[in-house]
Structures are given as structure tokens and as C-alpha cells.
PDB file of C-alpha atoms in Angstrom:
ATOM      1  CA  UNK P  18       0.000   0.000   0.000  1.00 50.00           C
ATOM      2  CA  UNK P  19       1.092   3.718  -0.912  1.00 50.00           C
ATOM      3  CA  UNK P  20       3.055   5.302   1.989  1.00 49.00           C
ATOM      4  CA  UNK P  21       1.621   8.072   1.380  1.00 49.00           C
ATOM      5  CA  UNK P  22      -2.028   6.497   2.031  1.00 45.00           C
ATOM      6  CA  UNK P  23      -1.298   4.265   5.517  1.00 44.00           C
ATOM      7  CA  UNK P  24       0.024   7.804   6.981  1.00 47.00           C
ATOM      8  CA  UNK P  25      -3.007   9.689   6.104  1.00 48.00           C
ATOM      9  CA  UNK P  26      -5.039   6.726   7.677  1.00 42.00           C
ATOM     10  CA  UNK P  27      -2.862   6.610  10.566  1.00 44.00           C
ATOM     11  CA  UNK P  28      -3.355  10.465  11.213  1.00 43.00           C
ATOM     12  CA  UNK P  29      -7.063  10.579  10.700  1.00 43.00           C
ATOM     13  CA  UNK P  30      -7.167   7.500  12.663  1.00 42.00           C
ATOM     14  CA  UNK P  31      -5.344   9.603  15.737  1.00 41.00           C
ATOM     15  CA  UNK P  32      -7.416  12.588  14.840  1.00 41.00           C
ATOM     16  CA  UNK P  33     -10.693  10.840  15.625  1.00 38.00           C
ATOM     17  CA  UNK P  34      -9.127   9.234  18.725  1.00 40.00           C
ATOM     18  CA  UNK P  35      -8.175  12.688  20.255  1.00 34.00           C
ATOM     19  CA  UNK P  36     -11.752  13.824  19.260  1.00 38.00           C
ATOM     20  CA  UNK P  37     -13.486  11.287  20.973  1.00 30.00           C
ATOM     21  CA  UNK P  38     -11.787  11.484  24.262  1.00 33.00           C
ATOM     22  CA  UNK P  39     -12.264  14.929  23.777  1.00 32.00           C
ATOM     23  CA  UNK P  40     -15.865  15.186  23.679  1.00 30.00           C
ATOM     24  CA  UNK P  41     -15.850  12.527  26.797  1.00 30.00           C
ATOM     25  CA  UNK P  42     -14.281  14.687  28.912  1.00 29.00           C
ATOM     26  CA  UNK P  43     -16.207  17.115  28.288  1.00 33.00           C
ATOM     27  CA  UNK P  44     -19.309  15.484  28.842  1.00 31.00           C
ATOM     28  CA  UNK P  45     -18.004  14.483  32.077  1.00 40.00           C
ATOM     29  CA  UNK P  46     -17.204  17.916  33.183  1.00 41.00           C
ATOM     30  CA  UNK P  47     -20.672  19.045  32.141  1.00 49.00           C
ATOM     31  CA  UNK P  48     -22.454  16.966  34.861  1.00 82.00           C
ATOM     32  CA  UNK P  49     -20.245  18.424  37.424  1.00 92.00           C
ATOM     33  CA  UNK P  50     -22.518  20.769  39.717  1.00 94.00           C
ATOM     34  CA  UNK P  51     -21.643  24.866  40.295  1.00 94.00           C
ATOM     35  CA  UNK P  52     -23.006  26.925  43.055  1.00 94.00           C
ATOM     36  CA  UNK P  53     -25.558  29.107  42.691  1.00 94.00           C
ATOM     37  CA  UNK P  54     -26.554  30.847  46.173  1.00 95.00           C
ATOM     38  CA  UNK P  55     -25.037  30.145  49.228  1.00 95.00           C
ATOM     39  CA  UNK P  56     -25.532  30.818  52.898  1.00 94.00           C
ATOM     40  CA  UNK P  57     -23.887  30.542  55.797  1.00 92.00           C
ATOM     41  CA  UNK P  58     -25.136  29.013  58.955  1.00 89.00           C
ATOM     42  CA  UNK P  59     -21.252  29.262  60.978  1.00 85.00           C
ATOM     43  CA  UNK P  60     -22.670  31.041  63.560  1.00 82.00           C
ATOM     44  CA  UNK P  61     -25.906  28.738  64.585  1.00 82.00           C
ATOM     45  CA  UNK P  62     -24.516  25.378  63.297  1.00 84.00           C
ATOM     46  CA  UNK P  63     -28.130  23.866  63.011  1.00 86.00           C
ATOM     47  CA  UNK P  64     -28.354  20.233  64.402  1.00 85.00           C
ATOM     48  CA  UNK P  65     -29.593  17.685  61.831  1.00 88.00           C
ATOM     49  CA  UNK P  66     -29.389  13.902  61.493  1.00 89.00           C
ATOM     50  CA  UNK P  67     -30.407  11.317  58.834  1.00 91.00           C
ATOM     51  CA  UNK P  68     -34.137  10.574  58.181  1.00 88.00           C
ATOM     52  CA  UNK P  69     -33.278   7.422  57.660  1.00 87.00           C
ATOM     53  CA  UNK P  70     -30.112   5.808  59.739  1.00 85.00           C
ATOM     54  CA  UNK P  71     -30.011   2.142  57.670  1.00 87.00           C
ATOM     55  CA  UNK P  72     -30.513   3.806  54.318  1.00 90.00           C
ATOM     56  CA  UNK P  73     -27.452   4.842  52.087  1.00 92.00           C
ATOM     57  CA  UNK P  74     -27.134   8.392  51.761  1.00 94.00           C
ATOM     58  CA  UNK P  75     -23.702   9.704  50.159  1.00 95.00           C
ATOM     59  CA  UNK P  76     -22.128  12.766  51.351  1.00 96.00           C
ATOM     60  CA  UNK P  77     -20.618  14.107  47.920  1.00 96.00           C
ATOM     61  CA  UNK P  78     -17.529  17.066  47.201  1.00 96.00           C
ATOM     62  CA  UNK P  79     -18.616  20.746  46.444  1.00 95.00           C
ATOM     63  CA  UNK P  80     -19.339  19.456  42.596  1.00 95.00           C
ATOM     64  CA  UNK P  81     -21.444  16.505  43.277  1.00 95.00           C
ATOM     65  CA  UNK P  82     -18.591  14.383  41.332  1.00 95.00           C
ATOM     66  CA  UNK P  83     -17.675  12.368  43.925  1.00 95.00           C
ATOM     67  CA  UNK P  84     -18.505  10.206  46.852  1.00 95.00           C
ATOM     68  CA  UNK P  85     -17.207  10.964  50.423  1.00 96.00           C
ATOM     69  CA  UNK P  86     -19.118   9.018  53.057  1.00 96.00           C
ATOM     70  CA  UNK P  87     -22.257   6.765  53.247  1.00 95.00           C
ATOM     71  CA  UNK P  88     -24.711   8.235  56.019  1.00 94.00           C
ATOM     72  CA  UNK P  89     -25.725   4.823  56.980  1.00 92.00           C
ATOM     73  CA  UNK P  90     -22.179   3.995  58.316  1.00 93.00           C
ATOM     74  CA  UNK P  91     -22.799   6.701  60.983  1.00 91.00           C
ATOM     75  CA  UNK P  92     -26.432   5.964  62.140  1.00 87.00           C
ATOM     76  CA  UNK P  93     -25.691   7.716  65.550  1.00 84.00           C
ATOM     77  CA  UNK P  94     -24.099  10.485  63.946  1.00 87.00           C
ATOM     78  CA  UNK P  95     -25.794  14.161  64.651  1.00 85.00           C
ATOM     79  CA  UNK P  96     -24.427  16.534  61.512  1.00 89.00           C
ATOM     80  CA  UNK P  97     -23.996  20.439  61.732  1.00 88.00           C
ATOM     81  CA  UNK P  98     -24.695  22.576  58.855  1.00 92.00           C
ATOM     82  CA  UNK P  99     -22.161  25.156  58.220  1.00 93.00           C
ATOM     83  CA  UNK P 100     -24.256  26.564  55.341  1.00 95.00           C
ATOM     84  CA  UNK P 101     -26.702  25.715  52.653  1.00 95.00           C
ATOM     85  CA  UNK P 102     -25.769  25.941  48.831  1.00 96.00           C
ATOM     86  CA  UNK P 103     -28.119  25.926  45.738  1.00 95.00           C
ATOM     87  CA  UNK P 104     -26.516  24.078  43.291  1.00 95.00           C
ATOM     88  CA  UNK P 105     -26.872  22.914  39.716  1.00 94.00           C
ATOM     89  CA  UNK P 106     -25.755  21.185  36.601  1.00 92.00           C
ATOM     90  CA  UNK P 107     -27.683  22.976  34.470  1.00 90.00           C
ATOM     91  CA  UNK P 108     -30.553  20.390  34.580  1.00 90.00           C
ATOM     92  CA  UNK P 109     -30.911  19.658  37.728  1.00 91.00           C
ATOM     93  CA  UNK P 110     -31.367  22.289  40.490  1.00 93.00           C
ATOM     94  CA  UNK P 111     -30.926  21.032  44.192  1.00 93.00           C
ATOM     95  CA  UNK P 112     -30.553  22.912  47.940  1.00 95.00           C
ATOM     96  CA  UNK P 113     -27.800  20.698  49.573  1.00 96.00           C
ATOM     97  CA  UNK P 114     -26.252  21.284  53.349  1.00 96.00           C
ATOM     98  CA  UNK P 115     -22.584  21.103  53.811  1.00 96.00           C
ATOM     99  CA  UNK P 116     -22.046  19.405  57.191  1.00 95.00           C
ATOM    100  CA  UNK P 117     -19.970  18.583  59.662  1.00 92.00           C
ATOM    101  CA  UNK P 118     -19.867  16.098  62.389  1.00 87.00           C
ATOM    102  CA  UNK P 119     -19.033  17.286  66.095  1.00 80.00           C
ATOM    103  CA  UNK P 120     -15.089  16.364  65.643  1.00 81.00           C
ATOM    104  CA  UNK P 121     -14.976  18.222  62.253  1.00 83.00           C
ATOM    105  CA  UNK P 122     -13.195  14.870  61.108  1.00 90.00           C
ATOM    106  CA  UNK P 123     -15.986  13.741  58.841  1.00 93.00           C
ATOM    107  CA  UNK P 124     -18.105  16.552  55.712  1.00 94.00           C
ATOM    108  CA  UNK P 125     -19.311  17.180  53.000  1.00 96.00           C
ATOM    109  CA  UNK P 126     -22.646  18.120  51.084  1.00 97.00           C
ATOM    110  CA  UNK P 127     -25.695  15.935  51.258  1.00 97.00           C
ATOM    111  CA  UNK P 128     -29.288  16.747  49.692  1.00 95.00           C
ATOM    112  CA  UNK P 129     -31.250  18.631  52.234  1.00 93.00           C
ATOM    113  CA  UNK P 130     -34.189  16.357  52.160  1.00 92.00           C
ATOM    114  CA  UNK P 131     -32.267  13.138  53.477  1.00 93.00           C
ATOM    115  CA  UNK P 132     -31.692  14.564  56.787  1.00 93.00           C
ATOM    116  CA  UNK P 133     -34.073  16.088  59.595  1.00 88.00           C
ATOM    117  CA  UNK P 134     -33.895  18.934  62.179  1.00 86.00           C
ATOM    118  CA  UNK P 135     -32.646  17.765  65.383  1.00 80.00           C
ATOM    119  CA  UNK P 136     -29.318  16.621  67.247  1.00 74.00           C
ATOM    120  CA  UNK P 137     -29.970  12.648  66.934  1.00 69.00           C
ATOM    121  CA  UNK P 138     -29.618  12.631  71.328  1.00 56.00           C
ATOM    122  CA  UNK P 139     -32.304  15.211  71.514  1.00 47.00           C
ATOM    123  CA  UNK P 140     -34.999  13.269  68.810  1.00 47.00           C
ATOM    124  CA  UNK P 141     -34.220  10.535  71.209  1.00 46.00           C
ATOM    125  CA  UNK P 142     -34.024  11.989  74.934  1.00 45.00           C
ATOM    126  CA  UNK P 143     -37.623  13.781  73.268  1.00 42.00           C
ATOM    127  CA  UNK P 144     -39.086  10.803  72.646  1.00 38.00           C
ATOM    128  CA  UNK P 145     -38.263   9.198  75.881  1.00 43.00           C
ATOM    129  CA  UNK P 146     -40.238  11.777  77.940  1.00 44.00           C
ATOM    130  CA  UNK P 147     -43.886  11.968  76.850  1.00 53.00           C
ATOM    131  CA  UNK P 148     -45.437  14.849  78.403  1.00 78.00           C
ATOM    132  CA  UNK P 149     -43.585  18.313  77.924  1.00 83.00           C
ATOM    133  CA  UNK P 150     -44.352  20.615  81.063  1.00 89.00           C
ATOM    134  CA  UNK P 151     -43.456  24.151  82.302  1.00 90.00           C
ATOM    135  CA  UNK P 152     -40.980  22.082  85.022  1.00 90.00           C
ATOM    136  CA  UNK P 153     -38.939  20.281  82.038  1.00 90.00           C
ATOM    137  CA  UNK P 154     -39.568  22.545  78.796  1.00 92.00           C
ATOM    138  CA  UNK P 155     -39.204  25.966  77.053  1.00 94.00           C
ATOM    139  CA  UNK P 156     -41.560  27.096  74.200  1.00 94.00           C
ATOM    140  CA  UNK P 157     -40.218  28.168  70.990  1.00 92.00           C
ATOM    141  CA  UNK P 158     -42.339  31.073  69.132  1.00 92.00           C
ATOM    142  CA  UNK P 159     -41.153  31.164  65.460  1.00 92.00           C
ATOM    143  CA  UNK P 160     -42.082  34.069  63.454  1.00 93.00           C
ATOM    144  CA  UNK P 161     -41.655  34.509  59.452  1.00 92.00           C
ATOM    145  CA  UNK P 162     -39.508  38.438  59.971  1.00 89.00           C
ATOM    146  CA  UNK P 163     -41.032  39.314  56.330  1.00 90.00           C
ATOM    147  CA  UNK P 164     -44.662  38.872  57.117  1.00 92.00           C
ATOM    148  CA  UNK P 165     -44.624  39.154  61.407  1.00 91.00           C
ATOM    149  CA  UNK P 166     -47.007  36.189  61.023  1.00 93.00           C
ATOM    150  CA  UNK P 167     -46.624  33.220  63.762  1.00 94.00           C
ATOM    151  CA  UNK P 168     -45.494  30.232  61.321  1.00 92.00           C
ATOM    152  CA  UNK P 169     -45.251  27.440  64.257  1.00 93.00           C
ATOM    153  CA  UNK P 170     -44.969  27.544  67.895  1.00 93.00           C
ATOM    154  CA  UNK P 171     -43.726  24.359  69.987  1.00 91.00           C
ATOM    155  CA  UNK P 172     -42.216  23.026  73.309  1.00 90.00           C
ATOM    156  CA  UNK P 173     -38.688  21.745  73.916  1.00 90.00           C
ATOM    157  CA  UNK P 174     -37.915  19.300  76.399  1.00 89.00           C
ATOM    158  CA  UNK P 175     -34.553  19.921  77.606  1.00 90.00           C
ATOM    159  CA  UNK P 176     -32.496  16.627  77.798  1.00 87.00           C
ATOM    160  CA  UNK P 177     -30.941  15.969  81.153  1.00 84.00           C
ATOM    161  CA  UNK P 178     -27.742  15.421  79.370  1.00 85.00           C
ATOM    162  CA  UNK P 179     -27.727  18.867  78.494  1.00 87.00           C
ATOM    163  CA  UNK P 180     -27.940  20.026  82.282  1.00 87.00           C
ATOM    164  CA  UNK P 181     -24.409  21.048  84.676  1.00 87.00           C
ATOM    165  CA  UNK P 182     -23.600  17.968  86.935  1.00 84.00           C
ATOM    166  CA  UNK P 183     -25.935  18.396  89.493  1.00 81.00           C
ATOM    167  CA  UNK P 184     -28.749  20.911  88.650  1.00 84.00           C
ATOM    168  CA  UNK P 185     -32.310  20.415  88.034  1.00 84.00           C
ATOM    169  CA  UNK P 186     -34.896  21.620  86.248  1.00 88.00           C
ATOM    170  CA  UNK P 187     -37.726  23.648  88.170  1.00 89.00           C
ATOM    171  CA  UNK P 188     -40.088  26.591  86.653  1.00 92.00           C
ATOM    172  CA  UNK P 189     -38.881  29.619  86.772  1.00 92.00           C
ATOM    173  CA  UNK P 190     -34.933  28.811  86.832  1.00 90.00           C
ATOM    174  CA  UNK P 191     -32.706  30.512  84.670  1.00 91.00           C
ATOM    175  CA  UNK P 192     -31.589  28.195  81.802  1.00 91.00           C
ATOM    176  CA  UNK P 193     -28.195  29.807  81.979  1.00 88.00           C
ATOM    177  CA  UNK P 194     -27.774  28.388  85.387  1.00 88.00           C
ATOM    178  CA  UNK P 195     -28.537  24.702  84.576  1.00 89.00           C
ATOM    179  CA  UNK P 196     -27.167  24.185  81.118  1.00 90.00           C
ATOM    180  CA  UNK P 197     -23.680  22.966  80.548  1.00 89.00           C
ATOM    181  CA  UNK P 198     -24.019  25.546  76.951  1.00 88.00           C
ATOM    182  CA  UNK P 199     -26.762  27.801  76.577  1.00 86.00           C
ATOM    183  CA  UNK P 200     -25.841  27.459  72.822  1.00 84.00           C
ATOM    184  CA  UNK P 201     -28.050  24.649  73.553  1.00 85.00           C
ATOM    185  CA  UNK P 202     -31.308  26.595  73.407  1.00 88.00           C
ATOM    186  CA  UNK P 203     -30.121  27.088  69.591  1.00 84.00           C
ATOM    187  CA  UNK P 204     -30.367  23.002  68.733  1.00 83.00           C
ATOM    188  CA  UNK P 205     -33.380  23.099  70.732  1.00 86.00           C
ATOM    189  CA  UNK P 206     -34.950  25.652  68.510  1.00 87.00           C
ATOM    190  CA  UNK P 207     -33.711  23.875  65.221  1.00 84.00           C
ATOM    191  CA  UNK P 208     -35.047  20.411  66.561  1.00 83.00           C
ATOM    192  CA  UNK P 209     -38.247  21.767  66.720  1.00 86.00           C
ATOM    193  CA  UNK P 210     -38.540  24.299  64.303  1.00 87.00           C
ATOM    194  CA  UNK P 211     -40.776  24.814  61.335  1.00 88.00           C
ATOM    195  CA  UNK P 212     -39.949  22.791  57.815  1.00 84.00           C
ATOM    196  CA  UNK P 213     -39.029  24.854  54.902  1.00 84.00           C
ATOM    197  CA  UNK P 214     -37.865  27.704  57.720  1.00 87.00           C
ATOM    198  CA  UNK P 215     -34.458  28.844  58.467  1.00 86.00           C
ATOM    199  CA  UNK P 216     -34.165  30.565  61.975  1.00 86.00           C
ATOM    200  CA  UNK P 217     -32.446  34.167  60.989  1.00 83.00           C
ATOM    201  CA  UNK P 218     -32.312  35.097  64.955  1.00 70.00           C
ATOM    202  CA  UNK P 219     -28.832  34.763  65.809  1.00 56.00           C
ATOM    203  CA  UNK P 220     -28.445  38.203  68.217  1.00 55.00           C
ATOM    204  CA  UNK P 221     -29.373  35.941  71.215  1.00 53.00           C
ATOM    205  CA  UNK P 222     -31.691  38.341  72.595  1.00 58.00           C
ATOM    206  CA  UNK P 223     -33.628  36.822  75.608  1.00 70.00           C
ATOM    207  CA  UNK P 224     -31.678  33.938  76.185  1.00 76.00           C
ATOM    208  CA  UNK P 225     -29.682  35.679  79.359  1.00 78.00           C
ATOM    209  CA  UNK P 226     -33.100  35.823  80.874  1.00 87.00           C
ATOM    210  CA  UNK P 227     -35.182  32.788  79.556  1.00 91.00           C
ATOM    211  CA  UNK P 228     -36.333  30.659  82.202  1.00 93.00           C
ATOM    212  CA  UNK P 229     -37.571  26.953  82.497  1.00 93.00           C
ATOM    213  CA  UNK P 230     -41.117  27.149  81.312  1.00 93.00           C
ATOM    214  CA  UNK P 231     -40.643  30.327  79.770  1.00 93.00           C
ATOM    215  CA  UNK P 232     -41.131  31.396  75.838  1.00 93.00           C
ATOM    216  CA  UNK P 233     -38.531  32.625  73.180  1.00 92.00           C
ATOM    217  CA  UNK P 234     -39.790  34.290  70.120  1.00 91.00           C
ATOM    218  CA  UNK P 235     -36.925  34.034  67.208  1.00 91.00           C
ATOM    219  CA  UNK P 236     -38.049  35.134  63.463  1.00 91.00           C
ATOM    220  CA  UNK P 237     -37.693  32.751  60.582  1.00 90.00           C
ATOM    221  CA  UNK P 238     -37.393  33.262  56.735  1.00 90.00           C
ATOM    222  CA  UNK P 239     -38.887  30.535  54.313  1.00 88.00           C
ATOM    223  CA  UNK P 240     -36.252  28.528  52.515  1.00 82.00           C
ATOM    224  CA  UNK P 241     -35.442  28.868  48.702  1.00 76.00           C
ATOM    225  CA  UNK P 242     -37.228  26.818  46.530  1.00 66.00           C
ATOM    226  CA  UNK P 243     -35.555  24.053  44.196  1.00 57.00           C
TER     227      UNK P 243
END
């Protein structure tokens, strides 16, 4: 066969290789997610955990490419959301939380909707006590700060775990005197709080004074939609 000829196979041969892998890559970099809102939640750290502890749930990177951890391999896990990121790919739009654990040694971004409001020791010291009275509980009052309208108001329990070794809860005693953190009052409020809500109250106003059985009003924004 002509010289000539096998090299001009050979090179278009090449040429078609190159634009193959070419157009793969780039397909591959098109599913790759960007951010298009963010907001930061570093100064609450809202307490979530999984919906569902035995099912798997992947925490991904910052572009949804890759795979970090499996939420079912840390059922008893509580996870802290340092902020909330719209993200998309151009065809799919999504509100994912990046979140931490409490030793900072395992994050990442998971999909909003596979985890629930509430440190995982508070849905379960809740559940344990039935009755929520003015002796063992503090009542949230969440208000949307655009409208002034009352969106949801409900009761905390406070876990004893969350109490100074020793004290006890009565009506009428100062929270700041019985809690170990009264940063707890804040994953109180986001254990309880209302869905599609995002607690904007971060000045702490009332919590030097808020007493067991007592009532904390803290305004709320809706959510973004997907």
C-alpha cells in the first residue's frame, strides 16, 4: 500500500481518537454541579441527622462528582450545617447542606431532604419523655420576619444530658444556670422548628433571661425553593 495512504489513515485515525476522548471529557465535566446561592449558617450550626439511619445516603464534594461518606455507616451520627448551597448542573437544580460532624473529622454536602432537624440525642431523649411541662420545657415562638405572622410555635424538652452535673430543672430557673451551653437553646430551637424555615435570629436576645417554662420568640425566613 502507498506510503503516502497508511500515513493519512494513521493520522485521521489519531485525529478521531483525540476527538473522541475529547468530547468525553467534556461530557463528564458538564455533569459536574456549580453553586448558585449560598448561605452561611457558621454562627448557629443547626443540628440535623439522617431521616433514615439504615438507608445509604452519600455525602458528595462541592461538585457533586464524587462520593465521600455513606450516612448509613454513621447511624448515631448528629451533623452540623455550616451553610446551605443551591446548586446545579444545568438540569438539575438542588438545595444541599454542607455538614460537619461534632469532631470536624468527617463533611461534605448531602441533599437537604435526606436529613431532619434535630441533634440525633435530643430526637431521642424527646421521645423518651412523653409529656412536655413548664418544670422540664421551654416554648419556641417562630415568626416569618417578612410577614410578622406566627409560622409554628412548639415546646422543647430539655435533655438531662444537656444540664451542669448536678442541677435540676424547676419553673422559673434561669436556663443559663442549669445548662452545661446555653448554645443549647439554639439546637433546641432547630429540633423543633418549622420545615421549609431557616431561623435568621442569631443576636441571642432573651436567652440571658429565659427561664424553664418560659417562651422565646426568634423570626424565621422561608427557605429557597428548588
Amino acid at each position: 500500500m502507498n506510503k503516502t495512504l497508511i500515513k493519512g489513515l494513521a493520522f485521521s485515525a489519531l485525529a478521531l481518537g483525540i476527538g473522541f476522548t475529547t468530547q468525553q471529557t467534556n461530557a463528564d465535566a458538564s455533569t459536574a454541579y456549580r453553586t448558585v446561592k449560598t448561605k452561611s449558617y457558621y454562627s448557629t450550626t443547626p443540628a440535623y441527622h439522617a431521616k433514615n439511619a439504615t438507608k445509604s445516603v452519600y455525602m458528595w464534594n462541592s461538585t457533586i462528582t464524587k462520593k465521600l461518606h455513606n450516612l448509613k455507616n454513621y447511624p448515631k451520627t448528629t451533623w452540623y450545617v455550616q451553610k446551605s448551597v443551591k446548586l446545579t448542573n444545568g438540569k438539575k437544580t438542588g438545595i444541599f447542606y454542607y455538614v460537619e460532624n461534632a469532631s470536624n473529622s468527617v463533611r461534605g454536602y448531602v441533599w437537604r431532604g435526606y436529613l431532619t432537624k434535630g441533634s440525633l440525642s435530643t430526637a431521642t431523649n424527646t421521645n423518651s419523655l412523653t409529656t412536655a411541662t413548664s418544670n422540664n420545657s421551654i416554648t419556641f415562638n417562630f415568626v416569618d420576619d417578612n410577614t410578622g405572622a406566627t409560622v409554628k410555635t412548639a415546646q422543647w424538652i430539655i435533655p438531662n444530658s444537656y444540664l451542669k452535673s448536678g442541677a435540676t430543672l424547676k419553673k422559673g430557673v434561669l436556663l443559663k444556670n442549669v445548662l452545661t451551653n446555653l448554645a443549647k437553646v439554639w439546637t433546641g430551637a432547630s429540633s423543633v422548628g418549622p420545615d421549609g424555615y431557616d431561623i435568621i435570629d442569631t443576636s441571642g436576645t432573651g436567652q440571658s433571661t429565659l427561664k424553664v417554662g418560659g417562651t422565646l420568640t426568634l423570626k424565621v425566613t422561608a427557605q429557597p425553593t428548588k
